[in-house]
Coordinates of C-alpha atoms and ligand atoms in Angstrom, one line a residue:
M1 CA 19.7 92.3 219.8
G2 CA 18.9 95.0 217.3
N3 CA 17.3 94.3 214.0
K4 CA 20.4 93.9 211.7
K5 CA 18.2 94.1 208.6
N6 CA 17.4 97.7 209.3
I7 CA 20.9 99.0 209.8
I8 CA 21.8 101.2 206.8
K9 CA 25.5 100.6 206.1
K10 CA 27.6 103.4 204.6
P11 CA 27.8 102.6 200.8
G12 CA 31.0 101.3 199.3
V13 CA 33.1 103.3 196.8
K14 CA 31.7 101.4 193.8
T15 CA 28.2 102.5 194.8
L16 CA 29.2 106.1 195.7
S17 CA 30.9 106.5 192.2
I18 CA 27.6 105.7 190.5
H19 CA 24.8 107.2 192.7
H20 CA 24.7 110.8 193.6
G21 CA 21.3 111.8 194.8
E22 CA 19.5 112.0 191.4
T23 CA 17.5 115.2 192.1
F24 CA 17.9 116.1 188.4
S25 CA 15.5 113.2 187.5
E26 CA 12.5 114.2 189.6
E27 CA 10.4 115.4 186.7
T28 CA 11.5 113.3 183.8
G29 CA 12.8 110.1 185.4
C30 CA 16.0 110.2 183.4
V31 CA 18.6 107.9 184.7
M32 CA 21.5 109.8 183.4
P33 CA 21.8 113.6 184.0
P34 CA 21.2 115.9 181.1
I35 CA 23.9 118.3 180.0
F36 CA 22.8 121.7 181.5
S37 CA 24.2 123.6 178.6
T38 CA 23.2 127.1 179.7
S39 CA 25.3 130.1 180.5
T40 CA 22.8 131.7 182.8
F41 CA 19.9 130.9 185.1
K42 CA 16.6 132.7 185.8
H43 CA 16.6 134.4 189.2
G44 CA 14.9 132.7 192.1
N45 CA 15.6 129.1 191.0
K46 CA 15.6 126.4 193.7
G47 CA 19.3 125.5 193.2
N48 CA 20.3 129.1 193.6
F49 CA 22.2 129.0 190.3
D50 CA 23.2 132.3 188.8
Y51 CA 25.7 132.1 186.0
T52 CA 27.7 129.0 184.8
R53 CA 31.0 130.7 185.6
S54 CA 30.1 130.4 189.3
G55 CA 28.2 127.1 189.2
N56 CA 26.0 124.8 187.2
P57 CA 23.9 121.7 188.0
N58 CA 26.5 119.5 186.2
F59 CA 29.2 120.9 188.4
K60 CA 27.1 120.1 191.5
I61 CA 26.6 116.5 190.5
L62 CA 30.3 115.8 189.9
E63 CA 31.3 117.7 193.0
N64 CA 28.9 115.6 195.1
I65 CA 30.4 112.3 193.7
L66 CA 34.0 113.5 194.3
K67 CA 33.2 114.7 197.8
S68 CA 31.6 111.3 198.7
I69 CA 34.5 109.2 197.5
E70 CA 37.0 111.5 199.1
E71 CA 34.8 111.9 202.3
S72 CA 35.4 115.6 202.3
K73 CA 33.1 118.5 203.2
Y74 CA 33.7 120.6 200.1
C75 CA 34.7 120.2 196.5
T76 CA 35.1 122.8 193.7
I77 CA 35.7 121.7 190.2
F78 CA 37.7 123.6 187.5
G79 CA 38.5 123.5 183.8
S80 CA 41.7 121.5 184.2
G81 CA 44.2 120.3 186.8
I82 CA 46.3 123.3 186.0
S83 CA 43.2 125.6 186.6
A84 CA 43.0 124.0 190.1
V85 CA 46.7 124.8 190.6
T86 CA 45.9 128.4 189.5
A87 CA 42.9 128.6 191.9
I88 CA 45.0 127.7 194.9
T89 CA 48.2 129.7 194.1
S90 CA 46.3 132.9 193.1
S91 CA 44.9 133.1 196.6
L92 CA 48.4 133.9 197.8
K93 CA 49.8 137.5 197.8
S94 CA 53.1 139.1 197.1
G95 CA 55.7 138.1 199.7
D96 CA 54.1 134.8 200.4
K97 CA 56.2 131.6 200.2
I98 CA 55.6 128.1 198.9
L99 CA 57.8 125.2 200.0
C100 CA 57.6 122.5 197.3
E101 CA 58.6 119.0 196.9
S102 CA 61.5 119.0 194.4
N103 CA 59.8 116.7 191.9
L104 CA 56.5 118.1 190.8
Y105 CA 54.6 117.9 187.5
G106 CA 56.5 120.2 185.0
C107 CA 53.6 122.6 184.3
T108 CA 53.1 123.2 188.0
V109 CA 56.8 124.1 188.3
R110 CA 56.4 126.3 185.1
M111 CA 53.4 128.1 186.7
F112 CA 55.2 128.8 189.9
D113 CA 58.5 129.9 188.3
K114 CA 57.3 131.7 185.2
I115 CA 54.0 133.3 186.5
F116 CA 53.7 133.5 190.3
K117 CA 57.4 134.5 191.0
K118 CA 56.7 137.5 188.8
F119 CA 54.0 138.6 191.3
G120 CA 56.4 138.3 194.3
I121 CA 55.7 134.8 195.5
Q122 CA 58.8 133.0 196.7
V123 CA 59.2 129.3 195.8
L124 CA 61.7 126.9 197.4
Y125 CA 62.1 123.3 196.1
T126 CA 63.4 120.6 198.4
D127 CA 63.5 116.8 198.6
L128 CA 60.8 116.1 201.1
A129 CA 61.4 112.4 201.0
N130 CA 64.6 113.2 203.0
K131 CA 63.4 113.7 206.6
E132 CA 66.4 116.1 207.2
N133 CA 64.7 118.6 205.0
L134 CA 61.5 118.7 207.1
K135 CA 63.3 121.3 209.3
K136 CA 62.9 123.7 206.3
I137 CA 59.2 123.9 207.3
K138 CA 60.3 125.7 210.6
D139 CA 63.2 127.6 209.0
F140 CA 61.5 128.9 205.8
Q141 CA 58.0 129.4 207.5
P142 CA 56.2 129.0 204.1
T143 CA 52.7 130.2 203.6
L144 CA 51.8 127.0 201.8
I145 CA 53.5 123.6 201.3
W146 CA 53.0 121.8 197.9
L147 CA 53.3 118.1 197.6
E148 CA 52.8 115.3 195.1
S149 CA 53.0 111.7 196.1
P150 CA 53.8 109.6 194.2
T151 CA 55.6 112.2 192.3
N152 CA 55.5 112.7 188.5
P153 CA 57.5 111.1 187.0
L154 CA 59.9 109.5 189.5
L155 CA 57.1 108.0 191.7
K156 CA 58.8 109.1 194.9
V157 CA 56.6 108.5 197.9
L158 CA 56.4 111.2 200.6
D159 CA 55.4 110.6 204.1
I160 CA 52.2 112.7 203.9
K161 CA 51.2 112.4 207.5
L162 CA 54.7 113.2 208.9
I163 CA 54.9 116.3 206.7
C164 CA 51.4 117.5 207.5
D165 CA 52.0 116.9 211.3
E166 CA 55.1 119.1 211.1
A167 CA 53.2 121.8 209.0
N168 CA 50.2 121.7 211.3
K169 CA 52.5 122.7 214.2
Y170 CA 52.9 126.0 212.5
K171 CA 49.4 126.1 211.0
I172 CA 50.8 126.0 207.5
P173 CA 48.3 124.6 205.0
V174 CA 49.4 121.6 202.9
V175 CA 48.3 120.9 199.3
L176 CA 48.6 117.3 198.1
D177 CA 48.3 116.8 194.3
N178 CA 46.7 113.3 194.4
T179 CA 46.3 113.0 190.6
F180 CA 48.3 109.8 190.4
S181 CA 46.4 108.0 193.2
T182 CA 42.9 109.4 193.6
A183 CA 41.0 108.9 196.8
L184 CA 40.7 105.2 196.0
I185 CA 44.4 104.7 196.8
Q186 CA 45.0 107.3 199.4
K187 CA 43.0 110.1 201.1
P188 CA 45.2 113.2 201.6
L189 CA 42.7 115.0 203.9
E190 CA 42.7 112.0 206.3
L191 CA 46.5 112.1 206.4
G192 CA 46.4 115.8 207.4
A193 CA 46.5 117.8 204.2
T194 CA 44.3 120.9 204.0
L195 CA 43.7 120.6 200.3
S196 CA 43.5 117.6 198.0
L197 CA 44.0 118.6 194.4
I198 CA 43.3 116.3 191.5
S199 CA 43.4 116.6 187.7
T200 CA 40.1 114.9 186.8
T201 CA 41.4 114.7 183.2
K202 CA 43.3 111.5 184.3
F203 CA 41.9 108.6 186.3
I204 CA 38.7 110.2 187.4
N205 CA 37.5 110.6 183.9
G206 CA 39.5 107.7 182.6
H207 CA 38.6 108.1 178.9
S208 CA 41.0 110.8 177.7
D209 CA 38.2 112.8 176.2
A210 CA 37.8 115.8 178.6
L211 CA 39.8 118.1 180.8
G212 CA 39.0 118.9 184.4
G213 CA 40.4 119.6 187.9
A214 CA 39.1 119.6 191.5
V215 CA 40.1 120.8 194.9
L216 CA 38.7 119.1 197.9
T217 CA 38.9 120.4 201.5
N218 CA 37.2 120.3 204.9
N219 CA 38.2 123.9 205.6
E220 CA 35.4 126.4 205.0
E221 CA 37.7 129.3 204.5
W222 CA 39.6 127.5 201.7
N223 CA 36.4 126.4 200.2
S224 CA 35.3 130.0 199.9
K225 CA 38.6 130.9 198.3
M226 CA 38.1 128.1 195.7
L227 CA 34.6 129.2 194.8
F228 CA 35.9 132.8 194.5
S229 CA 38.8 131.7 192.2
Q230 CA 36.4 129.7 190.1
K231 CA 34.2 132.7 189.3
A232 CA 36.7 135.6 189.6
L233 CA 39.4 134.0 187.4
G234 CA 37.0 132.2 185.0
L235 CA 38.5 128.7 185.9
Q236 CA 35.2 126.8 185.5
P237 CA 34.9 123.7 183.3
S238 CA 32.3 123.4 180.6
P239 CA 29.0 121.5 181.5
F240 CA 29.7 119.1 178.6
D241 CA 33.2 118.1 179.9
T242 CA 31.8 117.9 183.4
W243 CA 29.1 115.5 182.1
L244 CA 31.7 113.3 180.4
I245 CA 33.8 113.2 183.6
T246 CA 30.6 112.3 185.6
R247 CA 30.0 109.4 183.2
G248 CA 33.7 108.4 183.4
V249 CA 33.9 108.4 187.2
K250 CA 31.2 105.7 187.5
T251 CA 33.7 103.1 186.5
L252 CA 36.7 104.5 188.4
P253 CA 36.9 101.8 191.1
L254 CA 36.7 99.0 188.4
R255 CA 39.3 100.7 186.2
I256 CA 41.7 101.4 189.1
E257 CA 41.4 97.8 190.3
Q258 CA 42.3 96.4 186.9
Q259 CA 45.0 99.0 186.1
T260 CA 46.8 98.7 189.4
K261 CA 46.7 94.9 189.4
S262 CA 48.2 94.9 185.9
A263 CA 50.8 97.5 186.7
E264 CA 52.1 95.5 189.7
I265 CA 52.4 92.4 187.6
I266 CA 54.1 94.2 184.7
S267 CA 56.6 96.0 187.0
K268 CA 57.7 92.5 188.2
E269 CA 57.7 90.7 184.8
I270 CA 59.9 93.2 183.0
A271 CA 62.2 94.2 185.9
N272 CA 65.1 91.9 185.0
H273 CA 65.3 92.6 181.3
R274 CA 68.8 93.6 180.2
I275 CA 67.6 96.8 178.6
I276 CA 66.0 98.1 181.8
S277 CA 68.4 99.5 184.3
K278 CA 65.8 100.7 186.9
V279 CA 62.2 100.2 187.6
F280 CA 60.3 102.9 189.7
Y281 CA 57.1 101.5 191.2
P282 CA 55.9 102.2 194.7
F283 CA 55.1 98.5 195.5
N284 CA 58.4 97.2 194.1
Q285 CA 60.4 95.9 197.0
K286 CA 63.5 97.8 195.8
H287 CA 61.6 101.1 195.8
P288 CA 63.4 103.4 198.4
Q289 CA 60.0 104.1 200.1
F290 CA 58.5 100.6 199.7
N291 CA 57.5 100.3 203.4
L292 CA 56.0 103.7 203.5
A293 CA 54.1 103.1 200.2
K294 CA 52.7 99.9 201.6
S295 CA 51.4 101.6 204.7
Q296 CA 50.2 104.8 203.0
M297 CA 48.7 103.5 199.8
K298 CA 46.1 100.8 199.2
S299 CA 47.9 99.8 196.0
G300 CA 51.0 100.8 194.0
G301 CA 48.9 102.6 191.4
S302 CA 49.1 102.1 187.7
M303 CA 52.1 104.3 186.8
I304 CA 55.5 102.7 186.2
T305 CA 58.7 104.6 185.4
L306 CA 61.6 102.9 183.7
K307 CA 65.3 103.8 183.1
L308 CA 66.5 102.2 179.9
N309 CA 70.0 101.2 178.9
L310 CA 69.4 103.1 175.6
N311 CA 70.4 106.5 174.2
K312 CA 67.7 109.2 173.3
S313 CA 67.1 108.1 169.8
D314 CA 66.8 104.4 170.7
T315 CA 64.6 105.3 173.6
F316 CA 62.2 107.0 171.1
K317 CA 62.5 104.0 168.8
F318 CA 61.4 101.8 171.7
C319 CA 58.5 104.1 172.6
K320 CA 57.2 104.2 169.0
S321 CA 57.5 100.5 168.4
L322 CA 55.0 99.6 171.1
R323 CA 51.6 98.5 169.8
Y324 CA 49.3 99.1 172.7
F325 CA 51.1 102.0 174.5
S326 CA 50.7 105.2 172.5
L327 CA 53.4 107.8 172.8
A328 CA 51.4 110.7 174.2
E329 CA 51.1 113.2 177.0
S330 CA 48.6 112.4 179.9
L331 CA 47.8 109.3 181.9
G332 CA 45.1 107.4 183.7
G333 CA 42.9 106.5 180.7
V334 CA 41.6 103.0 179.8
E335 CA 44.2 102.9 177.0
S336 CA 47.9 102.5 177.9
L337 CA 50.2 105.4 177.2
I338 CA 54.0 106.0 177.3
C339 CA 55.7 109.3 177.7
H340 CA 59.2 110.7 177.6
P341 CA 59.1 113.1 180.5
A342 CA 62.4 115.0 179.7
T343 CA 60.9 116.2 176.4
M344 CA 57.2 116.0 177.1
T345 CA 55.6 116.5 180.6
H346 CA 58.8 118.1 182.0
A347 CA 60.1 119.9 178.9
S348 CA 59.6 123.2 180.6
V349 CA 61.8 122.3 183.6
D350 CA 65.4 123.6 183.1
D351 CA 68.1 121.1 182.2
K352 CA 70.0 121.6 185.4
T353 CA 67.0 120.7 187.6
K354 CA 66.1 117.8 185.3
N355 CA 69.7 116.4 185.6
L356 CA 69.7 116.8 189.4
L357 CA 66.4 115.0 189.7
G358 CA 67.4 112.2 187.2
I359 CA 64.8 113.1 184.5
D360 CA 67.1 112.2 181.6
D361 CA 66.7 111.0 178.0
S362 CA 66.6 107.3 179.0
L363 CA 63.7 107.8 181.4
I364 CA 60.2 106.8 180.3
R365 CA 56.9 106.7 182.1
L366 CA 54.1 104.2 181.5
S367 CA 50.4 104.6 182.2
V368 CA 49.0 101.1 182.4
G369 CA 45.5 100.9 180.9
C370 CA 42.7 98.3 181.1
E371 CA 44.0 96.0 178.3
D372 CA 44.8 92.4 179.1
T373 CA 47.9 92.3 181.3
N374 CA 49.5 89.6 179.1
D375 CA 49.1 91.6 176.0
L376 CA 50.8 94.6 177.6
I377 CA 53.7 92.5 178.9
S378 CA 54.2 90.9 175.5
D379 CA 54.1 94.3 173.9
I380 CA 56.8 95.7 176.1
L381 CA 59.1 92.6 176.0
F382 CA 58.8 92.4 172.2
A383 CA 59.8 96.1 171.8
L384 CA 62.7 95.7 174.3
N385 CA 63.9 92.5 172.6
R386 CA 64.5 94.5 169.4
F387 CA 67.7 96.0 171.0
Ligands
PLP401 C1 50.4 115.4 188.8 C2 49.7 116.3 187.9 N1 49.1 117.4 188.4 C3 48.4 118.2 187.6 C4 48.3 118.0 186.2 C5 47.6 119.0 185.3 O1 46.4 118.5 184.9 P1 45.6 119.0 183.6 O2 46.4 118.4 182.4 O3 44.3 118.4 183.7 O4 45.7 120.5 183.6 C6 48.9 116.9 185.7 C7 48.9 116.6 184.2 O5 49.5 115.7 183.7 C8 49.7 116.0 186.5 O6 50.3 114.9 186.1

């Protein structure tokens, strides 16, 4: 029998989110990292730092934490989620093709359609929840496949492993935007994705006071491309924002636990209200991909989308009459938010596409925060009962 006491177990995610090899504290003993507010570094330093556009001790600290919770080899951080999208897409060349899930975050679609198409990149959108459409991987032979799951704002769940297995047959890299879930709910690289993208502005930071993005991968070549994009395109974050996100991520597991527990309860409690015609929530039994969501995700997440039996003006009245849900862009913070995707996050998507997807004026998206669940339920029911 071995000595059980001496076996060092792999730390849990709550530990990994807090401890990150505190090399910065060797001389001073500081428990929290300082903000390395410097644009440049003296040549010959131990960390091999050169210029903050291509790396900074604050970046390293956050990258190490994100790598450890995602269990990836590499991580590169950026100034925003959209900078991370830019970093990946700009590594393509004219004539390359991206096959995308039809429901993506509006600004990702805007970047593909308004910027990268200009440079000769072809983009094809298709409903990848429909297995029939997987044959487009073989037929279209894209250079890259772009997924979100659950999608923004319809919370459609894609079979990540199935899509990656198909893509891997043709050696096509897959990007999974994991902003809505984080590695705590699903790990894209384990499911076969080449790149896991995350807007750290949202759940990772959790306090709505900084912007950031990250790309995680196990592929050395893609890691070099990300480091190159960070410095060549000037996509780096600021040391201060990175420091804030490093502080925020320490409570990520606790926040996610509370937020997802609340969201699942709320999605059930409000489902039968006469003003709600449809609830979109991955762990709702009526969700079209309920079984897949249950097998792919550790929890249903803390985003809920609702279709209301109200016209546009009453939908806005409802949004503005809530006490704890602020009508605002963004998601994933400790405070609850509500958003009207058709005129906010997806305003840049053309009307025809929005209609086809079902992003209409009666659709609203909730980001459930860390407030008491009962307060949030009462808030929503009180606002609904006014109609
Ligand atoms: C799914 C998704 N990806 C990317 C982004 C972009 O992130 P950022 O706002 O940090 O640029 C967002 C922003 O809402 C998002 O919802």
